[in-house]
Amino acid sequence: MNDRSDSPRSGSGYALQGASFAVSGRTLLHPLDLELAPGRVVGLVGHNGSGKSTLLKLLARQERPTGGRVRFGDRDLAAWGERDFARHVAYLPQTTPPAPGLTVRELAALGRYPWHGPFGRFTDNDRAHVETALEATGMLALAERAVDALSGGERQRAWLAMLVAQDAGCLLLDEPISALDVAHQIEVLGLVRSLSRSHGVGVVVVLHDINMAARFCDEILALKAGRLVARGRPQEVVTAPALEAIYGLAMAILDHPGQTAPVAIPL
């Protein structure tokens, strides 16, 4: 990957100071003070409408806070230029757009846009990043396949390859496993965690499945009705009292036979 001294992977994190978001008189995210350290996999959990995607969109600059401040690194989000920000932060929405006519390699190459712009020359360095991204996501063998002809899990890995080629130090993923079967959910989240470990990438990922969050995330943030109600390591958040407060549902907590993460079972 990129080993330059000014690499985005230099350790930038987020800081929110009273950040909130409201629309049409409805508050979707109440004032929130929060710091997100770089280089960790952070899961955002909570029921539908809890504010998870709203928070992620604020981090991704897809929405502007209607109150408070959001900073990334040493400056407010609004102070970042578009291409400069894209060199540091990559965002994958909940629903990825169609990619008609694009091969996996061509989609991955789009991730290099922030580095050379619309009229810049695609360099050997760009090609090297694309090849590294395809290898890291296990997509080299499918590089010449049409993106829209792939299975759901393969398509998600193709989009992740684009984000990896972007060489950003932070990935923001909105429900990347929502349309996948269990096998592909584990495959995609395992890949995300592997990328974080091997390349020092920070990840903030919206998830519905608390057990997947416990298994693959370093830290879990739980939201309810637009407020942060729990935060900590999986062992600290996946407890019967915390989950009943988050979801309003009694759950039993079991030890996973092959993992250190706890497992929650609704009663």
CSV table of C-alpha atoms in Angstrom, one decimal:
chain,number,residue,atom,x,y,z
A,1,MET,CA,0.0,0.0,0.0
A,2,ASN,CA,1.1,3.6,0.4
A,3,ASP,CA,4.2,4.0,2.5
A,4,ARG,CA,4.7,7.7,2.1
A,5,SER,CA,5.2,9.8,5.2
A,6,ASP,CA,2.0,11.7,4.4
A,7,SER,CA,-0.1,8.6,4.0
A,8,PRO,CA,-3.7,8.9,5.2
A,9,ARG,CA,-2.9,6.1,7.5
A,10,SER,CA,-1.1,8.5,9.8
A,11,GLY,CA,-3.6,8.2,12.6
A,12,SER,CA,-6.4,10.7,12.0
A,13,GLY,CA,-9.6,10.2,14.1
A,14,TYR,CA,-12.9,11.8,14.6
A,15,ALA,CA,-14.1,14.2,17.4
A,16,LEU,CA,-17.8,15.2,17.8
A,17,GLN,CA,-18.7,18.1,20.0
A,18,GLY,CA,-22.4,18.5,20.6
A,19,ALA,CA,-23.0,17.2,17.1
A,20,SER,CA,-26.7,16.8,16.2
A,21,PHE,CA,-29.0,16.4,13.2
A,22,ALA,CA,-32.6,17.4,12.8
A,23,VAL,CA,-34.8,17.5,9.7
A,24,SER,CA,-38.4,18.9,9.4
A,25,GLY,CA,-38.6,19.5,13.1
A,26,ARG,CA,-37.6,15.9,14.0
A,27,THR,CA,-34.3,15.2,15.8
A,28,LEU,CA,-32.6,12.2,14.3
A,29,LEU,CA,-29.4,12.6,16.3
A,30,HIS,CA,-29.3,14.4,19.7
A,31,PRO,CA,-26.2,16.4,20.7
A,32,LEU,CA,-23.4,13.9,20.9
A,33,ASP,CA,-19.9,14.3,22.3
A,34,LEU,CA,-17.7,11.5,21.0
A,35,GLU,CA,-14.1,10.6,20.0
A,36,LEU,CA,-13.3,7.8,17.6
A,37,ALA,CA,-9.7,6.7,17.7
A,38,PRO,CA,-8.1,5.6,14.4
A,39,GLY,CA,-7.1,2.1,13.4
A,40,ARG,CA,-10.0,0.3,15.2
A,41,VAL,CA,-13.2,-1.5,14.0
A,42,VAL,CA,-16.1,0.3,15.6
A,43,GLY,CA,-19.6,-1.1,15.2
A,44,LEU,CA,-22.7,1.1,15.4
A,45,VAL,CA,-25.7,-0.9,16.6
A,46,GLY,CA,-29.3,-0.2,17.6
A,47,HIS,CA,-32.9,-0.7,16.3
A,48,ASN,CA,-34.2,0.9,13.1
A,49,GLY,CA,-34.4,4.6,13.4
A,50,SER,CA,-31.9,4.8,16.2
A,51,GLY,CA,-29.6,7.2,14.4
A,52,LYS,CA,-26.9,4.8,13.2
A,53,SER,CA,-26.9,5.7,9.5
A,54,THR,CA,-27.4,9.4,10.4
A,55,LEU,CA,-24.2,9.4,12.5
A,56,LEU,CA,-22.3,7.6,9.7
A,57,LYS,CA,-23.5,10.1,7.1
A,58,LEU,CA,-22.3,13.0,9.3
A,59,LEU,CA,-18.9,11.3,9.5
A,60,ALA,CA,-18.9,10.8,5.7
A,61,ARG,CA,-20.0,14.4,5.0
A,62,GLN,CA,-23.1,13.1,3.3
A,63,GLU,CA,-25.0,15.3,5.7
A,64,ARG,CA,-24.0,18.4,7.7
A,65,PRO,CA,-24.7,18.6,11.4
A,66,THR,CA,-27.5,21.0,12.2
A,67,GLY,CA,-25.9,21.6,15.6
A,68,GLY,CA,-22.4,21.2,17.1
A,69,ARG,CA,-19.2,20.3,15.3
A,70,VAL,CA,-17.6,17.3,13.7
A,71,ARG,CA,-13.8,17.2,13.3
A,72,PHE,CA,-11.6,14.8,11.5
A,73,GLY,CA,-7.9,15.0,12.2
A,74,ASP,CA,-6.9,18.6,12.8
A,75,ARG,CA,-9.9,20.4,11.3
A,76,ASP,CA,-13.7,20.6,11.0
A,77,LEU,CA,-15.1,18.4,8.2
A,78,ALA,CA,-16.4,21.5,6.3
A,79,ALA,CA,-12.8,22.7,6.1
A,80,TRP,CA,-11.6,19.7,4.1
A,81,GLY,CA,-11.4,19.8,0.3
A,82,GLU,CA,-13.3,17.1,-1.5
A,83,ARG,CA,-10.3,15.2,-2.9
A,84,ASP,CA,-8.2,15.7,0.2
A,85,PHE,CA,-11.0,14.2,2.4
A,86,ALA,CA,-11.5,11.3,-0.1
A,87,ARG,CA,-7.8,10.5,0.3
A,88,HIS,CA,-8.4,10.0,4.0
A,89,VAL,CA,-12.0,8.7,4.3
A,90,ALA,CA,-13.9,6.2,2.1
A,91,TYR,CA,-17.6,5.7,2.3
A,92,LEU,CA,-19.8,2.8,1.2
A,93,PRO,CA,-23.5,3.5,1.3
A,94,GLN,CA,-26.1,0.9,2.4
A,95,THR,CA,-27.2,0.5,-1.2
A,96,THR,CA,-24.4,0.4,-3.8
A,97,PRO,CA,-25.3,1.8,-7.2
A,98,PRO,CA,-25.4,-0.4,-10.3
A,99,ALA,CA,-22.1,-0.6,-12.2
A,100,PRO,CA,-23.2,-1.3,-15.8
A,101,GLY,CA,-20.4,-2.3,-18.1
A,102,LEU,CA,-17.7,-2.1,-15.4
A,103,THR,CA,-15.4,-5.0,-14.6
A,104,VAL,CA,-14.1,-5.6,-11.1
A,105,ARG,CA,-10.7,-4.2,-12.0
A,106,GLU,CA,-12.3,-1.0,-13.5
A,107,LEU,CA,-14.4,-0.5,-10.4
A,108,ALA,CA,-11.4,-0.8,-8.2
A,109,ALA,CA,-9.5,1.7,-10.4
A,110,LEU,CA,-12.2,4.3,-9.7
A,111,GLY,CA,-10.9,4.3,-6.1
A,112,ARG,CA,-7.8,6.1,-7.4
A,113,TYR,CA,-9.7,9.1,-8.6
A,114,PRO,CA,-8.9,11.2,-5.5
A,115,TRP,CA,-5.2,10.8,-6.2
A,116,HIS,CA,-5.1,11.8,-9.8
A,117,GLY,CA,-8.3,13.7,-10.5
A,118,PRO,CA,-10.4,13.7,-13.7
A,119,PHE,CA,-7.6,14.6,-16.0
A,120,GLY,CA,-4.6,13.1,-14.3
A,121,ARG,CA,-2.7,10.2,-15.8
A,122,PHE,CA,-3.3,6.7,-14.4
A,123,THR,CA,0.2,5.8,-13.2
A,124,ASP,CA,2.1,2.7,-12.4
A,125,ASN,CA,1.6,3.6,-8.7
A,126,ASP,CA,-2.2,3.7,-9.3
A,127,ARG,CA,-2.0,0.3,-11.0
A,128,ALA,CA,0.0,-1.2,-8.1
A,129,HIS,CA,-2.7,0.0,-5.6
A,130,VAL,CA,-5.4,-1.5,-7.7
A,131,GLU,CA,-3.6,-4.9,-7.9
A,132,THR,CA,-2.9,-4.8,-4.1
A,133,ALA,CA,-6.6,-4.0,-3.4
A,134,LEU,CA,-7.8,-6.9,-5.7
A,135,GLU,CA,-5.4,-9.3,-3.9
A,136,ALA,CA,-6.3,-8.1,-0.4
A,137,THR,CA,-10.0,-8.6,-1.1
A,138,GLY,CA,-9.6,-11.9,-2.8
A,139,MET,CA,-10.8,-10.5,-6.2
A,140,LEU,CA,-7.8,-11.1,-8.5
A,141,ALA,CA,-9.4,-14.2,-10.0
A,142,LEU,CA,-12.6,-12.2,-10.7
A,143,ALA,CA,-10.9,-9.0,-11.9
A,144,GLU,CA,-12.2,-9.2,-15.4
A,145,ARG,CA,-15.7,-10.3,-14.5
A,146,ALA,CA,-18.6,-7.8,-14.8
A,147,VAL,CA,-19.5,-6.3,-11.4
A,148,ASP,CA,-23.2,-6.7,-12.0
A,149,ALA,CA,-22.8,-10.4,-12.8
A,150,LEU,CA,-21.3,-11.2,-9.4
A,151,SER,CA,-23.0,-12.8,-6.4
A,152,GLY,CA,-24.0,-10.6,-3.5
A,153,GLY,CA,-20.8,-11.5,-1.5
A,154,GLU,CA,-18.6,-11.1,-4.5
A,155,ARG,CA,-20.1,-7.7,-5.3
A,156,GLN,CA,-19.5,-6.4,-1.8
A,157,ARG,CA,-15.9,-7.5,-2.0
A,158,ALA,CA,-15.6,-5.7,-5.4
A,159,TRP,CA,-16.8,-2.5,-3.8
A,160,LEU,CA,-14.5,-3.0,-0.9
A,161,ALA,CA,-11.6,-3.4,-3.4
A,162,MET,CA,-12.5,0.0,-4.7
A,163,LEU,CA,-12.3,1.4,-1.2
A,164,VAL,CA,-9.0,-0.3,-0.5
A,165,ALA,CA,-7.5,1.0,-3.7
A,166,GLN,CA,-8.6,4.5,-2.6
A,167,ASP,CA,-5.9,4.0,0.1
A,168,ALA,CA,-7.9,5.9,2.8
A,169,GLY,CA,-7.1,5.4,6.4
A,170,CYS,CA,-10.8,5.2,7.4
A,171,LEU,CA,-13.6,3.2,6.0
A,172,LEU,CA,-17.3,4.1,6.7
A,173,LEU,CA,-19.6,1.2,5.9
A,174,ASP,CA,-23.4,1.4,6.1
A,175,GLU,CA,-24.9,-2.1,6.7
A,176,PRO,CA,-22.5,-3.9,4.3
A,177,ILE,CA,-24.0,-7.3,5.1
A,178,SER,CA,-27.7,-6.5,5.2
A,179,ALA,CA,-28.5,-8.4,1.9
A,180,LEU,CA,-26.1,-11.3,2.4
A,181,ASP,CA,-26.6,-14.8,3.7
A,182,VAL,CA,-24.7,-15.8,6.9
A,183,ALA,CA,-21.7,-17.3,5.1
A,184,HIS,CA,-21.2,-14.1,3.1
A,185,GLN,CA,-21.8,-11.9,6.1
A,186,ILE,CA,-18.9,-13.7,7.9
A,187,GLU,CA,-16.8,-13.5,4.8
A,188,VAL,CA,-17.2,-9.7,4.3
A,189,LEU,CA,-16.8,-8.8,8.0
A,190,GLY,CA,-13.8,-11.1,8.3
A,191,LEU,CA,-12.3,-9.3,5.3
A,192,VAL,CA,-13.0,-5.9,6.9
A,193,ARG,CA,-11.4,-6.9,10.1
A,194,SER,CA,-8.4,-8.4,8.3
A,195,LEU,CA,-7.9,-5.1,6.4
A,196,SER,CA,-8.0,-3.2,9.6
A,197,ARG,CA,-5.4,-5.4,11.2
A,198,SER,CA,-3.1,-5.8,8.2
A,199,HIS,CA,-3.2,-2.2,6.8
A,200,GLY,CA,-4.0,-0.1,9.9
A,201,VAL,CA,-7.3,1.0,8.5
A,202,GLY,CA,-9.9,2.4,10.9
A,203,VAL,CA,-13.5,1.2,10.2
A,204,VAL,CA,-16.9,2.5,11.4
A,205,VAL,CA,-19.6,0.0,10.4
A,206,VAL,CA,-23.3,0.0,10.9
A,207,LEU,CA,-24.6,-3.4,11.8
A,208,HIS,CA,-28.0,-4.9,12.8
A,209,ASP,CA,-26.7,-8.2,14.2
A,210,ILE,CA,-25.3,-7.7,17.7
A,211,ASN,CA,-23.5,-11.0,17.5
A,212,MET,CA,-21.7,-10.1,14.3
A,213,ALA,CA,-20.7,-6.8,15.9
A,214,ALA,CA,-19.4,-8.7,19.0
A,215,ARG,CA,-17.5,-11.1,16.8
A,216,PHE,CA,-15.8,-8.7,14.4
A,217,CYS,CA,-15.6,-5.3,16.2
A,218,ASP,CA,-13.0,-3.9,18.6
A,219,GLU,CA,-15.6,-1.5,20.1
A,220,ILE,CA,-19.4,-1.2,19.9
A,221,LEU,CA,-21.5,2.0,20.1
A,222,ALA,CA,-25.2,1.5,20.7
A,223,LEU,CA,-27.7,4.2,19.8
A,224,LYS,CA,-31.4,4.4,20.8
A,225,ALA,CA,-33.8,7.2,19.6
A,226,GLY,CA,-30.8,9.3,18.5
A,227,ARG,CA,-28.9,9.0,21.7
A,228,LEU,CA,-25.7,7.1,22.6
A,229,VAL,CA,-26.8,4.6,25.3
A,230,ALA,CA,-23.8,2.2,25.5
A,231,ARG,CA,-20.2,2.1,24.5
A,232,GLY,CA,-17.4,-0.3,25.1
A,233,ARG,CA,-15.7,-3.6,24.2
A,234,PRO,CA,-18.0,-6.4,23.1
A,235,GLN,CA,-17.8,-8.0,26.5
A,236,GLU,CA,-18.9,-4.7,28.1
A,237,VAL,CA,-21.9,-4.0,25.7
A,238,VAL,CA,-23.1,-7.6,25.1
A,239,THR,CA,-24.6,-8.1,28.5
A,240,ALA,CA,-28.2,-8.8,29.4
A,241,PRO,CA,-28.9,-5.4,31.1
A,242,ALA,CA,-27.3,-3.4,28.3
A,243,LEU,CA,-29.0,-5.2,25.5
A,244,GLU,CA,-32.4,-5.0,27.2
A,245,ALA,CA,-31.8,-1.2,27.5
A,246,ILE,CA,-30.8,-1.0,23.8
A,247,TYR,CA,-33.4,-3.2,22.3
A,248,GLY,CA,-36.1,-3.5,24.9
A,249,LEU,CA,-35.8,-7.3,24.8
A,250,ALA,CA,-34.6,-9.8,27.4
A,251,MET,CA,-31.6,-11.7,26.2
A,252,ALA,CA,-29.4,-14.5,27.5
A,253,ILE,CA,-25.7,-14.2,27.1
A,254,LEU,CA,-23.6,-17.3,26.3
A,255,ASP,CA,-20.0,-18.0,25.8
A,256,HIS,CA,-19.1,-18.7,22.1
A,257,PRO,CA,-17.5,-22.2,21.9
A,258,GLY,CA,-14.8,-21.0,19.4
A,259,GLN,CA,-14.6,-17.2,20.0
A,260,THR,CA,-13.9,-14.9,22.8
A,261,ALA,CA,-16.9,-12.7,21.9
A,262,PRO,CA,-20.1,-13.4,23.8
A,263,VAL,CA,-23.3,-14.5,22.1
A,264,ALA,CA,-26.8,-13.0,22.7
A,265,ILE,CA,-29.9,-15.1,22.4
A,266,PRO,CA,-33.4,-13.5,22.7
A,267,LEU,CA,-35.5,-15.1,25.4
